[in-house]
Amino acid sequence: MTSTANLSPADFTSDQEVRWCPGCGDFAILAQMKKLLPTLGVRPENTVFVSGIGCSSRFPYYLETYGLHSIHGRAPAIATGLKHTRPDLQVWVVTGDGDALSIGCTHLLHALRRNVDIKILLFNNRIYGLTKGQFSPTSLPGLVTGSSPEGTTHQPLHPLSIALASKATFVARSIDTNAKHLSETLRRAAEHKGSAFVEIFQNCHIYNDGAFDFAKNAAIRDDHLVQLEHGAPLVFGKERNKGIRLNGSQLEVVTAENGDVPSNLLVHDELSPTATIAHMIAAMSHPDMPEAIGVLRAVSEPTHNELMHDQNPEPAERSAALERLLRSGETWTVN
Amino acid sequence: MTYVVTENCIKCKHTDCVAVCPVDCFYEGENMLVIHPDECIDCGVCEPECPVDAIRPDTEPGLEMWLALNTELAGIWPVIDEQKEPPPDAALWKDAEGKLAHLSRNAVSA
Ligand SMILES: Cc1ncc(C[n+]2csc(CCOP(=O)(O)OP(=O)(O)O)c2C)c(N)n1
Ligand code: SF4
Ligand code: SF4
Ligand code: SF4
């Protein structure tokens, strides 16, 4: 069967019992993914989810696609190898803030800078969930956990900043329970040619509940989130009367007194050839600044597979070149 | 799958479920709530919260009628995203039989 016309969420749903804690944000992401996949024009058997280790990394079990629950932190490396050899597959990576930014941080950086055509989803709950609640590289200072009884003392990493610094060609952020926004963001990631990185604010209901209340609670979120739209000014606030402006070398919040939209605001440009402003937006953090959701950067660069192909387009010649390389230096035979 | 609200909720309506649902997918009628099956993310956090055990996963047998009812009424009732006081006579109806006959299809009055 090769048609993708009549696929439904049921075609992507496995028979495995979902094992996350009741109320976990991972359920919300899974629900949107199951609805999105049948609309992407790729059959389940041509779709692969590679994960590392963590609660989030249980994701592949629950989808009726190919999947690999791999080694802690190594999903980007494994996905790179897979995409390199099987460019016909749609390859996703699911990872957590511990998996991707502690043990797996360098793997993440290199997959991104190579512009491998894989879609990396980082479920950020700012905690190690699977191991029952130790601080992670994205935990906020002062967080009391099993491994920080007096509160963490370190500065958190910003996943978006890391992705930009790694030259990712697509960088975005969304929220587990914001169904529409998440679905649209994942679709953009899927359609991007090259490495796509999406940070998803994900609530760990058990060990870090409410970590993203500022972005999720309907009563306050509009004042703490700015939704990025290409070509549109950065406006936010319940009254839509606040905005972000570049003042010298700093971003600042401006509020219009008379209820109008403030003027001279920063206009979002996801295609900007330099990531300078994107870096500034990625660094905005609650409570001093609103935090941005949406597509921060989406630029077109040759992918890893294209570059490798262009270097040596003939498969036979590629094998021959490898053979020549292996025998080029000081080689010897062991008797 | 989805979770569905069943008969026990009728005339109880404690709304403890509403306080915990992460995606606000409960819809409110005059004397019952329902879950919107397309919005429910199957997280299961509401099930143990219900004091009258009205919430079931639709994977349990025999719930077809309740799934249909949740689907239909979620389409016409307004969303409820904050917990409220149960009706004053909720306790009287807790273990009552045949509550389906008392279901009001009206949306909650504003
Ligand atoms: C080599 C190795 N080191 C440590 C662990 C223990 N360990 C398992 S999951 C995990 C971190 C999980 O955190 P995160 O990636 O944020 O995922 P979550 O469970 O929160 O979704 C750690 C340290 C391990 N399984 N393997
Ligand atoms: S520990 Fe946290 S992240 Fe893990 S399944 Fe439970 S709620 Fe989800
Ligand atoms: S807690 Fe139970 S009885 Fe109360 S409104 Fe929710 S489903 Fe109905
Ligand atoms: S299972 Fe979760 S998403 Fe579904 S109604 Fe219950 S709390 Fe809401």
Short mmCIF file of C-alpha atoms and ligand atoms in Angstrom, two decimals:
data_model
loop_
_atom_site.label_atom_id
_atom_site.label_comp_id
_atom_site.label_asym_id
_atom_site.label_seq_id
_atom_site.Cartn_x
_atom_site.Cartn_y
_atom_site.Cartn_z
CA MET A 1 0.00 0.00 0.00
CA THR A 2 1.49 3.34 -0.95
CA SER A 3 -1.38 5.82 -0.81
CA THR A 4 -1.38 8.52 1.82
CA ALA A 5 -4.85 9.75 0.90
CA ASN A 6 -7.00 8.03 3.48
CA LEU A 7 -4.74 7.91 6.49
CA SER A 8 -6.27 8.65 9.88
CA PRO A 9 -4.93 9.02 13.43
CA ALA A 10 -5.88 5.37 14.00
CA ASP A 11 -3.28 4.34 11.39
CA PHE A 12 -0.59 5.96 13.53
CA THR A 13 -1.81 4.67 16.91
CA SER A 14 -0.05 1.62 18.34
CA ASP A 15 -1.60 -1.01 20.57
CA GLN A 16 0.68 -0.12 23.50
CA GLU A 17 -0.78 1.06 26.79
CA VAL A 18 0.40 4.64 27.35
CA ARG A 19 2.51 4.82 30.49
CA TRP A 20 2.87 8.37 31.65
CA CYS A 21 1.50 9.78 34.89
CA PRO A 22 -2.10 10.97 34.63
CA GLY A 23 -2.06 14.64 33.70
CA CYS A 24 1.38 14.58 32.05
CA GLY A 25 1.89 17.09 29.24
CA ASP A 26 3.33 14.31 27.09
CA PHE A 27 -0.24 13.09 26.47
CA ALA A 28 -1.09 16.44 24.90
CA ILE A 29 1.86 16.30 22.53
CA LEU A 30 1.08 12.71 21.57
CA ALA A 31 -2.54 13.63 20.87
CA GLN A 32 -1.54 16.41 18.46
CA MET A 33 1.12 14.28 16.79
CA LYS A 34 -1.41 11.53 16.09
CA LYS A 35 -3.70 14.05 14.44
CA LEU A 36 -0.91 15.68 12.45
CA LEU A 37 0.92 12.65 11.06
CA PRO A 38 -1.88 11.44 8.74
CA THR A 39 -1.95 14.86 7.11
CA LEU A 40 1.75 15.02 6.22
CA GLY A 41 1.61 12.75 3.18
CA VAL A 42 4.01 10.19 4.61
CA ARG A 43 2.93 6.64 5.36
CA PRO A 44 3.52 5.14 8.83
CA GLU A 45 6.12 2.69 7.49
CA ASN A 46 8.12 5.59 6.06
CA THR A 47 8.07 7.49 9.34
CA VAL A 48 10.58 6.90 12.15
CA PHE A 49 10.71 8.24 15.68
CA VAL A 50 14.05 8.01 17.45
CA SER A 51 14.22 8.87 21.15
CA GLY A 52 16.77 8.79 23.94
CA ILE A 53 15.95 8.04 27.57
CA GLY A 54 13.37 9.73 29.78
CA CYS A 55 9.60 9.82 30.16
CA SER A 56 9.41 11.83 26.93
CA SER A 57 11.49 9.21 25.18
CA ARG A 58 8.69 6.65 25.58
CA PHE A 59 6.94 8.50 22.74
CA PRO A 60 7.86 6.07 19.91
CA TYR A 61 6.07 3.14 21.61
CA TYR A 62 2.74 4.83 21.20
CA LEU A 63 2.93 5.46 17.48
CA GLU A 64 2.42 2.80 14.83
CA THR A 65 5.51 3.96 12.92
CA TYR A 66 9.04 2.64 13.07
CA GLY A 67 10.66 3.70 16.30
CA LEU A 68 13.80 3.37 18.31
CA HIS A 69 13.96 3.99 22.07
CA SER A 70 17.70 4.38 21.93
CA ILE A 71 20.57 5.38 24.20
CA HIS A 72 20.57 8.28 26.65
CA GLY A 73 21.34 11.50 24.74
CA ARG A 74 22.26 9.76 21.50
CA ALA A 75 19.04 10.03 19.53
CA PRO A 76 20.32 12.88 17.29
CA ALA A 77 23.40 10.82 16.35
CA ILE A 78 21.36 7.72 15.57
CA ALA A 79 18.83 9.76 13.61
CA THR A 80 21.70 11.36 11.66
CA GLY A 81 22.97 7.94 10.60
CA LEU A 82 19.49 6.83 9.65
CA LYS A 83 18.73 9.89 7.55
CA HIS A 84 22.16 9.70 5.94
CA THR A 85 21.55 6.18 4.67
CA ARG A 86 17.77 6.36 4.17
CA PRO A 87 16.95 9.85 2.87
CA ASP A 88 13.51 8.60 1.85
CA LEU A 89 12.34 8.30 5.47
CA GLN A 90 10.80 11.07 7.54
CA VAL A 91 12.87 11.06 10.72
CA TRP A 92 11.79 12.61 14.03
CA VAL A 93 13.74 12.80 17.27
CA VAL A 94 11.98 13.03 20.62
CA THR A 95 14.12 14.07 23.55
CA GLY A 96 13.87 15.71 26.98
CA ASP A 97 15.74 18.59 28.55
CA GLY A 98 17.92 16.14 30.48
CA ASP A 99 18.41 13.79 27.56
CA ALA A 100 19.20 16.56 25.05
CA LEU A 101 21.04 19.10 27.17
CA SER A 102 22.89 17.07 29.83
CA ILE A 103 24.29 13.82 28.52
CA GLY A 104 23.33 14.44 24.89
CA CYS A 105 24.18 18.10 24.46
CA THR A 106 27.04 17.69 22.00
CA HIS A 107 25.08 15.22 19.88
CA LEU A 108 22.32 17.78 19.61
CA LEU A 109 24.70 20.56 18.55
CA HIS A 110 26.33 18.52 15.81
CA ALA A 111 23.11 17.15 14.34
CA LEU A 112 21.87 20.72 14.10
CA ARG A 113 25.02 22.23 12.59
CA ARG A 114 25.10 19.50 9.94
CA ASN A 115 21.62 20.47 8.85
CA VAL A 116 20.53 16.86 8.73
CA ASP A 117 16.93 16.70 7.57
CA ILE A 118 15.54 15.50 10.91
CA LYS A 119 12.93 17.02 13.19
CA ILE A 120 14.07 17.31 16.80
CA LEU A 121 11.37 17.83 19.43
CA LEU A 122 12.67 18.75 22.87
CA PHE A 123 10.01 18.24 25.56
CA ASN A 124 11.18 20.75 28.13
CA ASN A 125 9.73 20.13 31.60
CA ARG A 126 12.73 21.62 33.41
CA ILE A 127 13.24 18.45 35.45
CA TYR A 128 14.38 14.84 35.16
CA GLY A 129 11.01 13.10 35.24
CA LEU A 130 11.83 9.46 34.71
CA THR A 131 14.36 9.35 37.53
CA LYS A 132 11.81 10.98 39.85
CA GLY A 133 12.63 14.63 39.98
CA GLN A 134 16.21 15.87 39.92
CA PHE A 135 17.10 19.31 38.54
CA SER A 136 17.92 19.48 34.84
CA PRO A 137 19.94 21.97 32.77
CA THR A 138 16.79 24.02 32.19
CA SER A 139 15.63 24.10 35.84
CA LEU A 140 15.29 27.63 37.13
CA PRO A 141 17.59 28.86 39.91
CA GLY A 142 16.26 28.02 43.34
CA LEU A 143 14.27 24.97 42.28
CA VAL A 144 14.14 22.54 45.19
CA THR A 145 14.44 18.95 44.00
CA GLY A 146 15.74 15.64 45.26
CA SER A 147 19.21 16.59 44.06
CA SER A 148 19.00 20.25 45.10
CA PRO A 149 17.44 20.22 48.59
CA GLU A 150 18.38 23.86 49.13
CA GLY A 151 17.52 24.93 45.59
CA THR A 152 19.59 24.90 42.40
CA THR A 153 22.27 27.54 42.11
CA HIS A 154 22.97 27.33 38.38
CA GLN A 155 21.81 29.40 35.45
CA PRO A 156 19.42 27.52 33.13
CA LEU A 157 20.25 26.82 29.50
CA HIS A 158 17.88 28.25 26.93
CA PRO A 159 17.20 25.53 24.38
CA LEU A 160 16.42 28.04 21.63
CA SER A 161 19.72 29.85 22.19
CA ILE A 162 21.59 26.57 21.92
CA ALA A 163 19.79 25.66 18.72
CA LEU A 164 20.58 29.04 17.16
CA ALA A 165 24.21 28.85 18.22
CA SER A 166 24.35 25.43 16.58
CA LYS A 167 23.25 26.98 13.27
CA ALA A 168 19.89 25.21 13.20
CA THR A 169 18.00 26.28 10.10
CA PHE A 170 14.59 25.96 11.77
CA VAL A 171 14.03 26.94 15.40
CA ALA A 172 10.62 27.16 17.05
CA ARG A 173 8.82 26.88 20.36
CA SER A 174 5.33 25.82 21.37
CA ILE A 175 3.32 24.61 24.35
CA ASP A 176 2.02 21.10 25.07
CA THR A 177 -1.60 22.06 25.73
CA ASN A 178 -1.92 24.79 23.10
CA ALA A 179 -3.31 22.30 20.56
CA LYS A 180 -3.65 24.58 17.58
CA HIS A 181 -0.31 26.32 17.99
CA LEU A 182 1.53 23.08 18.67
CA SER A 183 0.03 21.37 15.67
CA GLU A 184 0.87 24.27 13.36
CA THR A 185 4.43 24.49 14.72
CA LEU A 186 4.99 20.76 14.26
CA ARG A 187 3.65 20.99 10.73
CA ARG A 188 6.09 23.78 9.90
CA ALA A 189 8.91 21.67 11.36
CA ALA A 190 7.86 18.65 9.29
CA GLU A 191 7.76 20.70 6.12
CA HIS A 192 11.17 22.30 6.70
CA LYS A 193 14.05 21.00 4.63
CA GLY A 194 16.98 20.54 7.03
CA SER A 195 17.36 20.27 10.80
CA ALA A 196 14.28 21.49 12.59
CA PHE A 197 14.38 22.12 16.32
CA VAL A 198 11.22 22.61 18.36
CA GLU A 199 11.21 23.25 22.08
CA ILE A 200 7.88 22.32 23.65
CA PHE A 201 6.98 23.61 27.11
CA GLN A 202 5.81 20.38 28.73
CA ASN A 203 4.26 20.13 32.14
CA CYS A 204 5.59 17.41 34.42
CA HIS A 205 2.51 17.06 36.54
CA ILE A 206 4.32 15.15 39.28
CA TYR A 207 7.77 16.68 39.82
CA ASN A 208 7.55 20.21 38.43
CA ASP A 209 3.85 20.99 38.15
CA GLY A 210 3.03 24.50 36.98
CA ALA A 211 6.54 25.28 35.68
CA PHE A 212 4.97 26.99 32.68
CA ASP A 213 1.93 28.52 34.36
CA PHE A 214 2.99 31.93 33.13
CA ALA A 215 2.54 30.63 29.57
CA LYS A 216 -0.49 28.39 30.10
CA ASN A 217 -2.80 29.96 32.65
CA ALA A 218 -5.50 31.71 30.62
CA ALA A 219 -5.83 34.50 33.19
CA ILE A 220 -2.21 35.69 32.86
CA ARG A 221 -0.54 34.16 29.81
CA ASP A 222 -1.29 36.95 27.34
CA ASP A 223 0.89 39.28 29.39
CA HIS A 224 3.82 36.85 29.44
CA LEU A 225 3.89 35.40 25.94
CA VAL A 226 4.56 36.97 22.60
CA GLN A 227 3.46 35.00 19.58
CA LEU A 228 5.90 35.34 16.69
CA GLU A 229 4.52 35.80 13.21
CA HIS A 230 6.72 36.45 10.22
CA GLY A 231 6.38 40.05 9.07
CA ALA A 232 4.32 41.13 12.09
CA PRO A 233 5.40 43.42 14.93
CA LEU A 234 6.03 41.82 18.34
CA VAL A 235 2.81 42.81 20.09
CA PHE A 236 1.46 41.13 23.21
CA GLY A 237 -0.63 41.68 26.34
CA LYS A 238 -4.23 41.06 27.21
CA GLU A 239 -5.07 44.46 25.79
CA ARG A 240 -2.61 44.04 22.89
CA ASN A 241 -1.05 47.30 24.01
CA LYS A 242 2.48 46.09 24.74
CA GLY A 243 5.29 45.43 22.37
CA ILE A 244 8.98 44.67 22.05
CA ARG A 245 11.34 47.32 20.73
CA LEU A 246 15.04 47.39 19.99
CA ASN A 247 16.64 50.14 22.02
CA GLY A 248 20.36 50.40 21.28
CA SER A 249 21.63 46.89 21.85
CA GLN A 250 18.76 45.79 24.10
CA LEU A 251 15.21 44.58 23.63
CA GLU A 252 12.72 46.40 25.80
CA VAL A 253 9.02 46.21 26.53
CA VAL A 254 7.01 49.27 25.63
CA THR A 255 3.41 49.89 26.66
CA ALA A 256 1.06 52.24 24.85
CA GLU A 257 -0.75 54.40 27.36
CA ASN A 258 -3.79 55.19 25.25
CA GLY A 259 -4.65 51.58 24.42
CA ASP A 260 -3.15 51.75 20.92
CA VAL A 261 -0.49 49.44 19.58
CA PRO A 262 2.90 50.98 20.42
CA SER A 263 4.92 52.23 17.46
CA ASN A 264 8.44 51.43 16.21
CA LEU A 265 8.20 47.83 17.33
CA LEU A 266 10.47 45.07 16.26
CA VAL A 267 9.05 43.27 13.22
CA HIS A 268 9.63 39.54 13.23
CA ASP A 269 11.75 38.19 10.39
CA GLU A 270 12.16 34.42 10.50
CA LEU A 271 14.13 34.56 7.23
CA SER A 272 16.79 36.97 8.46
CA PRO A 273 20.19 35.86 7.13
CA THR A 274 21.80 36.66 10.47
CA ALA A 275 20.44 35.24 13.70
CA THR A 276 21.37 38.28 15.80
CA ILE A 277 17.84 39.40 16.62
CA ALA A 278 16.69 35.78 16.92
CA HIS A 279 19.33 35.31 19.62
CA MET A 280 17.96 38.30 21.48
CA ILE A 281 14.39 36.99 21.27
CA ALA A 282 15.52 33.52 22.39
CA ALA A 283 17.11 35.02 25.47
CA MET A 284 13.96 36.83 26.61
CA SER A 285 12.90 35.21 29.84
CA HIS A 286 10.06 35.39 32.28
CA PRO A 287 9.42 37.37 34.45
CA ASP A 288 11.49 40.28 33.11
CA MET A 289 10.35 39.80 29.54
CA PRO A 290 7.57 37.88 27.80
CA GLU A 291 8.74 34.59 26.29
CA ALA A 292 8.31 33.98 22.58
CA ILE A 293 6.40 31.12 20.97
CA GLY A 294 6.21 30.34 17.28
CA VAL A 295 8.80 30.03 14.54
CA LEU A 296 11.88 32.00 15.50
CA ARG A 297 13.99 31.10 12.49
CA ALA A 298 13.36 29.27 9.22
CA VAL A 299 16.08 29.65 6.63
CA SER A 300 16.98 27.56 3.64
CA GLU A 301 20.47 26.02 3.50
CA PRO A 302 21.73 22.89 1.73
CA THR A 303 21.06 19.81 3.83
CA HIS A 304 23.60 17.24 4.96
CA ASN A 305 22.34 14.74 2.41
CA GLU A 306 22.49 17.25 -0.43
CA LEU A 307 26.03 18.31 0.43
CA MET A 308 27.21 14.73 0.67
CA HIS A 309 25.51 13.89 -2.60
CA ASP A 310 26.97 16.90 -4.42
CA GLN A 311 30.44 15.98 -3.27
CA ASN A 312 30.21 12.65 -5.00
CA PRO A 313 26.94 11.92 -6.79
CA GLU A 314 27.72 8.38 -8.08
CA PRO A 315 27.06 5.57 -5.56
CA ALA A 316 29.65 3.31 -7.22
CA GLU A 317 32.23 6.09 -7.17
CA ARG A 318 31.44 6.75 -3.48
CA SER A 319 32.23 3.14 -2.58
CA ALA A 320 35.38 3.25 -4.64
CA ALA A 321 36.44 6.48 -2.96
CA LEU A 322 35.96 4.92 0.46
CA GLU A 323 38.00 1.91 -0.58
CA ARG A 324 40.80 4.18 -1.85
CA LEU A 325 40.71 6.16 1.40
CA LEU A 326 40.96 3.07 3.54
CA ARG A 327 44.00 1.91 1.59
CA SER A 328 45.61 5.30 1.13
CA GLY A 329 47.89 5.57 4.12
CA GLU A 330 50.00 3.27 6.15
CA THR A 331 48.05 0.06 5.96
CA TRP A 332 49.30 -3.38 6.73
CA THR A 333 48.03 -6.93 6.85
CA VAL A 334 47.91 -8.90 10.09
CA ASN A 335 48.85 -12.52 9.56
CA MET B 1 -9.69 6.84 22.55
CA THR B 2 -11.12 9.44 24.88
CA TYR B 3 -12.54 9.64 28.37
CA VAL B 4 -16.29 10.14 28.69
CA VAL B 5 -18.61 11.39 31.42
CA THR B 6 -21.35 8.90 32.28
CA GLU B 7 -24.64 8.69 34.15
CA ASN B 8 -23.34 9.24 37.69
CA CYS B 9 -22.57 12.87 36.89
CA ILE B 10 -26.22 13.72 36.26
CA LYS B 11 -27.43 16.03 39.03
CA CYS B 12 -24.09 15.68 40.86
CA LYS B 13 -21.83 17.89 38.79
CA HIS B 14 -19.09 18.34 41.36
CA THR B 15 -16.72 19.79 38.74
CA ASP B 16 -13.59 18.49 40.51
CA CYS B 17 -12.69 17.18 37.05
CA VAL B 18 -12.65 20.70 35.63
CA ALA B 19 -10.03 21.82 38.12
CA VAL B 20 -7.51 19.25 36.87
CA CYS B 21 -8.09 18.94 33.13
CA PRO B 22 -4.98 20.39 31.42
CA VAL B 23 -6.77 21.17 28.16
CA ASP B 24 -10.12 22.52 29.41
CA CYS B 25 -12.21 20.07 27.43
CA PHE B 26 -15.23 19.80 29.75
CA TYR B 27 -18.53 21.27 28.51
CA GLU B 28 -21.35 22.22 30.81
CA GLY B 29 -25.03 21.41 30.61
CA GLU B 30 -27.75 22.27 33.08
CA ASN B 31 -27.21 19.19 35.23
CA MET B 32 -24.23 17.32 33.78
CA LEU B 33 -20.83 17.82 32.19
CA VAL B 34 -19.43 16.09 29.11
CA ILE B 35 -15.95 15.71 27.62
CA HIS B 36 -15.18 16.78 24.07
CA PRO B 37 -13.72 13.59 22.55
CA ASP B 38 -11.67 15.46 19.94
CA GLU B 39 -10.07 17.69 22.55
CA CYS B 40 -9.46 15.15 25.32
CA ILE B 41 -5.79 14.09 25.29
CA ASP B 42 -6.46 10.86 27.21
CA CYS B 43 -4.30 11.94 30.11
CA GLY B 44 -6.60 10.28 32.65
CA VAL B 45 -6.03 12.82 35.41
CA CYS B 46 -9.75 13.57 35.83
CA GLU B 47 -10.88 9.97 36.32
CA PRO B 48 -9.85 9.53 39.98
CA GLU B 49 -10.85 13.11 40.84
CA CYS B 50 -14.56 12.52 40.27
CA PRO B 51 -16.18 11.85 43.65
CA VAL B 52 -18.98 9.84 42.05
CA ASP B 53 -16.85 7.83 39.63
CA ALA B 54 -18.59 9.20 36.54
CA ILE B 55 -15.57 9.39 34.25
CA ARG B 56 -14.54 6.29 32.30
CA PRO B 57 -12.13 5.59 29.44
CA ASP B 58 -14.17 4.72 26.35
CA THR B 59 -12.05 1.60 25.91
CA GLU B 60 -14.27 -0.02 28.55
CA PRO B 61 -17.10 -2.04 27.01
CA GLY B 62 -20.64 -0.75 26.76
CA LEU B 63 -19.91 2.97 26.64
CA GLU B 64 -20.90 3.60 23.02
CA MET B 65 -24.04 5.46 23.98
CA TRP B 66 -22.11 7.71 26.39
CA LEU B 67 -19.47 8.42 23.79
CA ALA B 68 -22.18 9.48 21.36
CA LEU B 69 -23.80 11.65 24.01
CA ASN B 70 -20.52 13.32 25.02
CA THR B 71 -19.73 14.00 21.36
CA GLU B 72 -23.14 15.48 20.65
CA LEU B 73 -23.53 17.62 23.76
CA ALA B 74 -19.94 18.92 23.71
CA GLY B 75 -20.89 20.42 20.36
CA ILE B 76 -23.73 22.47 21.82
CA TRP B 77 -22.81 23.20 25.44
CA PRO B 78 -20.30 25.91 26.50
CA VAL B 79 -16.85 25.09 27.80
CA ILE B 80 -16.33 25.16 31.59
CA ASP B 81 -12.79 25.95 32.69
CA GLU B 82 -13.22 26.77 36.36
CA GLN B 83 -14.47 24.65 39.21
CA LYS B 84 -17.73 25.73 40.83
CA GLU B 85 -19.97 24.67 43.71
CA PRO B 86 -21.99 21.49 43.12
CA PRO B 87 -25.79 21.82 43.16
CA PRO B 88 -27.14 21.92 46.73
CA ASP B 89 -28.95 18.59 46.33
CA ALA B 90 -25.99 16.77 44.77
CA ALA B 91 -25.56 14.47 47.77
CA LEU B 92 -29.18 13.28 47.52
CA TRP B 93 -28.62 12.12 43.94
CA LYS B 94 -25.28 10.46 44.54
CA ASP B 95 -26.42 6.83 44.50
CA ALA B 96 -29.75 7.33 42.73
CA GLU B 97 -30.73 4.83 40.02
CA GLY B 98 -31.96 5.67 36.52
CA LYS B 99 -30.57 9.17 36.46
CA LEU B 100 -30.45 9.21 32.66
CA ALA B 101 -34.17 10.01 32.68
CA HIS B 102 -33.29 13.26 34.45
CA LEU B 103 -30.63 14.40 31.99
CA SER B 104 -31.29 17.90 30.75
CA ARG B 105 -30.01 18.54 27.25
CA ASN B 106 -30.09 22.26 27.89
CA ALA B 107 -26.84 24.14 28.13
CA VAL B 108 -26.09 25.65 31.52
CA SER B 109 -27.87 28.96 31.90
CA ALA B 110 -25.46 31.87 31.74
C1 LIG C 1 23.81 6.66 30.81
C2 LIG C 1 22.66 7.00 31.68
N1 LIG C 1 22.83 7.97 32.62
C3 LIG C 1 21.81 8.28 33.43
C4 LIG C 1 20.60 7.68 33.29
C5 LIG C 1 19.47 8.04 34.22
N2 LIG C 1 18.47 8.87 33.56
C6 LIG C 1 17.38 8.32 32.99
S1 LIG C 1 16.34 9.44 32.31
C7 LIG C 1 17.32 10.70 32.81
C8 LIG C 1 16.97 12.15 32.54
C9 LIG C 1 15.60 12.34 32.03
O1 LIG C 1 15.27 13.67 31.96
P1 LIG C 1 14.64 14.31 30.69
O2 LIG C 1 15.47 14.10 29.49
O3 LIG C 1 14.35 15.73 31.02
O4 LIG C 1 13.31 13.47 30.43
P2 LIG C 1 11.92 13.40 31.19
O5 LIG C 1 11.94 12.11 31.93
O6 LIG C 1 11.78 14.58 32.09
O7 LIG C 1 10.92 13.39 30.08
C10 LIG C 1 18.46 10.24 33.49
C11 LIG C 1 19.51 11.09 34.07
C12 LIG C 1 20.47 6.68 32.29
N3 LIG C 1 19.30 6.07 32.08
N4 LIG C 1 21.50 6.38 31.50
S1 SF4 C 2 7.21 12.00 35.85
FE1 SF4 C 2 6.53 13.90 34.94
S2 SF4 C 2 7.25 13.85 32.81
FE2 SF4 C 2 7.33 11.76 33.62
S3 SF4 C 2 5.38 10.82 33.02
FE3 SF4 C 2 5.15 11.63 35.10
S4 SF4 C 2 4.29 13.67 34.78
FE4 SF4 C 2 5.17 13.04 32.82
S1 SF4 C 3 -16.33 15.55 38.95
FE1 SF4 C 3 -17.63 13.88 38.22
S2 SF4 C 3 -19.71 14.39 38.88
FE2 SF4 C 3 -18.45 16.20 39.05
S3 SF4 C 3 -18.78 17.29 37.14
FE3 SF4 C 3 -16.96 16.08 36.86
S4 SF4 C 3 -17.72 14.17 36.02
FE4 SF4 C 3 -19.48 15.22 36.82
S1 SF4 C 4 -8.59 12.58 30.37
FE1 SF4 C 4 -7.35 14.46 30.66
S2 SF4 C 4 -7.77 15.65 28.84
FE2 SF4 C 4 -9.37 14.09 28.93
S3 SF4 C 4 -11.05 15.11 30.02
FE3 SF4 C 4 -9.83 14.02 31.55
S4 SF4 C 4 -8.38 15.56 32.31
FE4 SF4 C 4 -9.21 16.34 30.39
#
